[in-house]
Coordinates of C-alpha atoms in Angstrom, one line a residue:
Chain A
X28 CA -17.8 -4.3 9.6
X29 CA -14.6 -2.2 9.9
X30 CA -13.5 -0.7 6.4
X31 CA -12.4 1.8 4.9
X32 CA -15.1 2.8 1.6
X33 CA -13.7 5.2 -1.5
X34 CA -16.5 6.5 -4.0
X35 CA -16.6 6.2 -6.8
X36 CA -15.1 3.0 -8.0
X37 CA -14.9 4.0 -11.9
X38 CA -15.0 7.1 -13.2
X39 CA -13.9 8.4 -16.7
X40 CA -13.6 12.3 -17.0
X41 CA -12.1 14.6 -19.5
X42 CA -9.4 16.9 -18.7
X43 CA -9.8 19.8 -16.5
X44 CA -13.0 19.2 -15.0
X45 CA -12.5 19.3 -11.1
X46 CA -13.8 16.0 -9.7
X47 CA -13.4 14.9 -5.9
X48 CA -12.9 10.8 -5.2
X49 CA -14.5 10.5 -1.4
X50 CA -13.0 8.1 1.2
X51 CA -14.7 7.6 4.8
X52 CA -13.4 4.4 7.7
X53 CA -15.6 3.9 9.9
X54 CA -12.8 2.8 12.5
X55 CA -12.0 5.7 14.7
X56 CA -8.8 6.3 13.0
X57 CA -6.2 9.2 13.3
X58 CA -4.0 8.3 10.3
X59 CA -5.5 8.6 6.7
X60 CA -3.6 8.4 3.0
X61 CA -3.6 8.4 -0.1
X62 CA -2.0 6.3 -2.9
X63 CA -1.3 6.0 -6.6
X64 CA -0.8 2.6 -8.0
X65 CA 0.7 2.6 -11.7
X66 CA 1.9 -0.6 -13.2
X67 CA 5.5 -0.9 -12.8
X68 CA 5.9 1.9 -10.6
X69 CA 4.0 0.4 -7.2
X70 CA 1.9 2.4 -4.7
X71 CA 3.1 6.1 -4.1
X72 CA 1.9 8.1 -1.1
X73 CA 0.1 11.2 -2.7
X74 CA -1.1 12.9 0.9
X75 CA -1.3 11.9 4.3
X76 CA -3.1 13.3 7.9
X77 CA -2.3 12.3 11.3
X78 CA -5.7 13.8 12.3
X79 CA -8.2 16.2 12.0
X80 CA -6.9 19.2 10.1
X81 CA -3.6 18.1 9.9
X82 CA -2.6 17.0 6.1
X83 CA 1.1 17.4 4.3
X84 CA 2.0 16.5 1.3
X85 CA 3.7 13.0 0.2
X86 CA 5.8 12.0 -2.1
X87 CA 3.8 12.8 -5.6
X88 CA 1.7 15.6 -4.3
X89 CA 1.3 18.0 -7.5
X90 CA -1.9 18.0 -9.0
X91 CA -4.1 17.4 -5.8
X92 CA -5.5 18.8 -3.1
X93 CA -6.7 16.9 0.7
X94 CA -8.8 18.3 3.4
X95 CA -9.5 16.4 6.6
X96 CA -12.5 18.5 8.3
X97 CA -13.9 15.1 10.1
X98 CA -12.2 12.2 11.6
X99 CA -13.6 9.9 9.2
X100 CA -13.4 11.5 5.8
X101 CA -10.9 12.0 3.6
X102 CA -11.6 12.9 0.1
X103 CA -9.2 13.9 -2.5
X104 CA -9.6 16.3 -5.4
X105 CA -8.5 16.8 -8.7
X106 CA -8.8 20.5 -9.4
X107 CA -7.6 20.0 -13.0
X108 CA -7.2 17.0 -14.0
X109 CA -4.7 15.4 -16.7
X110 CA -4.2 12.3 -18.5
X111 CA -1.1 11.4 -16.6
X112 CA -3.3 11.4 -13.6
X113 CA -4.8 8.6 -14.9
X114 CA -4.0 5.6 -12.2
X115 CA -5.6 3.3 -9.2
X116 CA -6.0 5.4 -6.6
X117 CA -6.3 3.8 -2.9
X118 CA -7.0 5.7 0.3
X119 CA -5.7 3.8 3.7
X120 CA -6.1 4.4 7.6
X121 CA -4.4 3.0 10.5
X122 CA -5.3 4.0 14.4
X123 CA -2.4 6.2 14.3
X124 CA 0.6 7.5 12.5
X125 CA 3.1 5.2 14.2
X126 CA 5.6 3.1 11.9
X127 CA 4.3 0.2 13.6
X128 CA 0.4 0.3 13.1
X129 CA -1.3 -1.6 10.1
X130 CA -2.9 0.5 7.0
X131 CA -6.2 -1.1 6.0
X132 CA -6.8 0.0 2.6
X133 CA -9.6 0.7 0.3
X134 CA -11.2 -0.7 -2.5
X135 CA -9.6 1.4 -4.7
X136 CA -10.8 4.0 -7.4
X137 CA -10.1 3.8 -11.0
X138 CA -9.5 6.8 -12.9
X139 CA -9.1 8.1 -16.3
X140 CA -8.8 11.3 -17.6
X141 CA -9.3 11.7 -21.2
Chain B
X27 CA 16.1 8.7 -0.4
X28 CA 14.7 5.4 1.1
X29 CA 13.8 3.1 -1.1
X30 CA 12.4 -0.6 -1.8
X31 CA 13.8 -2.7 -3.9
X32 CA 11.6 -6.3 -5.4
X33 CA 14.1 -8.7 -7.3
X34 CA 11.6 -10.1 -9.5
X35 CA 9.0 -8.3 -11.7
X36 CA 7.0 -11.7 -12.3
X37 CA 7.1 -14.9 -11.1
X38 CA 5.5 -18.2 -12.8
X39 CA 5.3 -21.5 -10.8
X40 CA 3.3 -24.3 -10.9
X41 CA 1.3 -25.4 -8.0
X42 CA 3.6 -26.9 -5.0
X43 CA 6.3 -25.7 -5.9
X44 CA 8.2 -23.2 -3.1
X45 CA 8.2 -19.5 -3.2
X46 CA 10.5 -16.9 -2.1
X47 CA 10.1 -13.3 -3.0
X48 CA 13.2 -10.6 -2.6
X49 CA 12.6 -7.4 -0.6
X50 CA 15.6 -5.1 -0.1
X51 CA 15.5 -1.7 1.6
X52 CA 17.4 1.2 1.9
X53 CA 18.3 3.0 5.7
X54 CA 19.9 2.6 8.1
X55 CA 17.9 3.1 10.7
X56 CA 14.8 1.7 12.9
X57 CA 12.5 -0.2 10.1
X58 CA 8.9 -1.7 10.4
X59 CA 8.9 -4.0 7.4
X60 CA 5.5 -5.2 5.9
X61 CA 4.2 -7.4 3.2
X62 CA 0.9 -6.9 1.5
X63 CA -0.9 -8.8 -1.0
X64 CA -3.2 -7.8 -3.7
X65 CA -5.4 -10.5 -5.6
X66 CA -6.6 -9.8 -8.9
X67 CA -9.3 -6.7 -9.0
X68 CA -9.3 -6.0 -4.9
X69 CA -7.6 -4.1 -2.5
X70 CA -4.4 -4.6 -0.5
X71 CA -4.6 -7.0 2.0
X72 CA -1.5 -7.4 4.7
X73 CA -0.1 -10.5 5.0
X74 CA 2.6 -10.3 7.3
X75 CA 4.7 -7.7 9.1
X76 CA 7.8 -6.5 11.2
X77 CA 8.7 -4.7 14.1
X78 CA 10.6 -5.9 16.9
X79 CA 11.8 -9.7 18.5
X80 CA 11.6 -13.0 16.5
X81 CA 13.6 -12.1 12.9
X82 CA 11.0 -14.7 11.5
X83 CA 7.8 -13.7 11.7
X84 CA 4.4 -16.1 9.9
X85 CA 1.7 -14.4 8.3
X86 CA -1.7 -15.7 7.1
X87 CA -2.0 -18.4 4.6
X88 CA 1.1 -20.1 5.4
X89 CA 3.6 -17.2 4.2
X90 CA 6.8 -16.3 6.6
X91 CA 9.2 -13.4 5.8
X92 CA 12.8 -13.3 7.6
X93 CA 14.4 -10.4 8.5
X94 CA 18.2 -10.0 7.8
X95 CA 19.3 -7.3 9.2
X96 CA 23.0 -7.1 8.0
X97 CA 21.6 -7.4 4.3
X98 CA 18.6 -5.0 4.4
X99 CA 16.2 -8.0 3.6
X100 CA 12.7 -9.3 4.1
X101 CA 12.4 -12.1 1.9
X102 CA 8.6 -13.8 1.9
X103 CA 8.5 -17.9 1.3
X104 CA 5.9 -20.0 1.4
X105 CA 7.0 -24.0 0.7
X106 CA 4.4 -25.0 -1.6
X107 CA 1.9 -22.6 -3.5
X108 CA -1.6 -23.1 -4.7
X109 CA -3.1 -21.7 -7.7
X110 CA -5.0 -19.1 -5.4
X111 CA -1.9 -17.3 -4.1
X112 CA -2.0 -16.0 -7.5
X113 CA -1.7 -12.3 -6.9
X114 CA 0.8 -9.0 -6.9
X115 CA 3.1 -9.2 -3.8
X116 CA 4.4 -5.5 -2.2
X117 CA 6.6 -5.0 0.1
X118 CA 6.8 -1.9 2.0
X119 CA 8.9 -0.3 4.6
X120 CA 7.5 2.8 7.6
X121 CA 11.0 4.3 8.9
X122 CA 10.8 6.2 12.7
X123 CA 11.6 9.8 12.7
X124 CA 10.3 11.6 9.4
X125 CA 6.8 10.9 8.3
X126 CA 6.3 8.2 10.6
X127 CA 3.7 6.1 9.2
X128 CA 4.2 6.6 5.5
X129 CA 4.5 3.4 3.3
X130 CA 7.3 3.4 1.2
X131 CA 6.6 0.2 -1.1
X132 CA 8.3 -1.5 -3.5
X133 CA 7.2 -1.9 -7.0
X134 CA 5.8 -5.3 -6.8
X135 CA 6.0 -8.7 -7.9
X136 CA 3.4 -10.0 -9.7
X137 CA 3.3 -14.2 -8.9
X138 CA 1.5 -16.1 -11.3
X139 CA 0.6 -20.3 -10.7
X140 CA -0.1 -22.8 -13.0
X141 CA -2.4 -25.2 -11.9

């Protein structure tokens, strides 16, 4: 089954303690993201790569870092985390970075930082 | 900036009745416009989306947007809702040129419907 798959789900930290949220598509796709989602606010694009070791920064960047070492993985950490990074987060993928193509989304992960 | 604007915060209607959620964007330039849908506790699912030819384009689960050009729009409607099209609606815009690609989404309408 094609989908994209973010690990984990839930996961309550405390501030400041490095954590990494994984996201793997098993769909052969160039184009991977990632989104916040915060209520009132919508989805905002954190970081985005139109392929392998390519990455650049979106429109809320600070406070993360990307890597894209493998088509299919594209996890995002939290060097040192803070509460206001508490949020849904959702990685996406589409076959390529045209505006046309479809983002498939994932499952999401829900954070909070204490 | 672009942006995307959603008219309504939350919607309540009961079951039947007809929907038709605002989407509004800003530039002036080539636009892919897309709706997405997120029922309660799950991911974002698309619905519908725009990029060339017929202004009026159907989705799944009986949903259409139009696209007015001259006002920036891409209104969703559906003529009669059911209790399961609860969910948060988002509409979200990819511009060419720039970071092609990147969804810029509204801040979504949340549609609630009374059986």
């Amino acid at each position: 089954e094609a989908q994209v798959t973010q690990n984990p789900r839930y996961l309550i930290t405390v501030t400041g303690k490095k954590l990494t949220v994984t996201c793997s598509q098993n769909m052969n796709h160039e184009y991977m993201s990632w989104y916040r989602q915060d209520p009132g606010l919508g989805l905002r694009q954190i970081y985005y790569s139109m392929n392998v070791e390519v990455t650049d920064k979106g429109d809320v960047p600070e406070g993360y870092k990307v890597s894209r070492k493998e088509k299919r993985n594209f996890p995002l950490i939290l060097e040192s985390p803070s509460p206001n990074q508490t949020s849904l987060y959702f990685c996406a993928s589409s076959s390529s970075g045209r505006a046309s193509n479809e983002q498939f989304f994932g499952p999401g992960t829900r954070l909070t930082v204490l | 900036a672009q942006s995307v604007s959603q008219h309504n915060h939350h919607v309540i209607l009961s079951e039947a009745a007809s929907l038709e959620l605002g989407c509004n964007y800003s530039y002036g330039g080539t636009v892919n416009l897309f709706w997405y849908v997120q029922y309660p506790g799950q991911h974002l699912q698309l619905l519908l989306k725009y990029f060339s030819g017929d202004p009026l384009v159907k989705g799944i689960k009986g949903f259409e947007a139009e696209f007015i050009k001259s006002k920036f729009s891409f209104n969703l409607r559906k003529p009669s809702v059911q209790w399961s099209d609860t969910a948060e609606y988002f509409c979200a815009v990819t511009i060419y040129g720039g970071s092609q690609g990147n969804l810029i989404f509204g801040k979504g309408t949340k549609l609630s419907v009374k059986p």
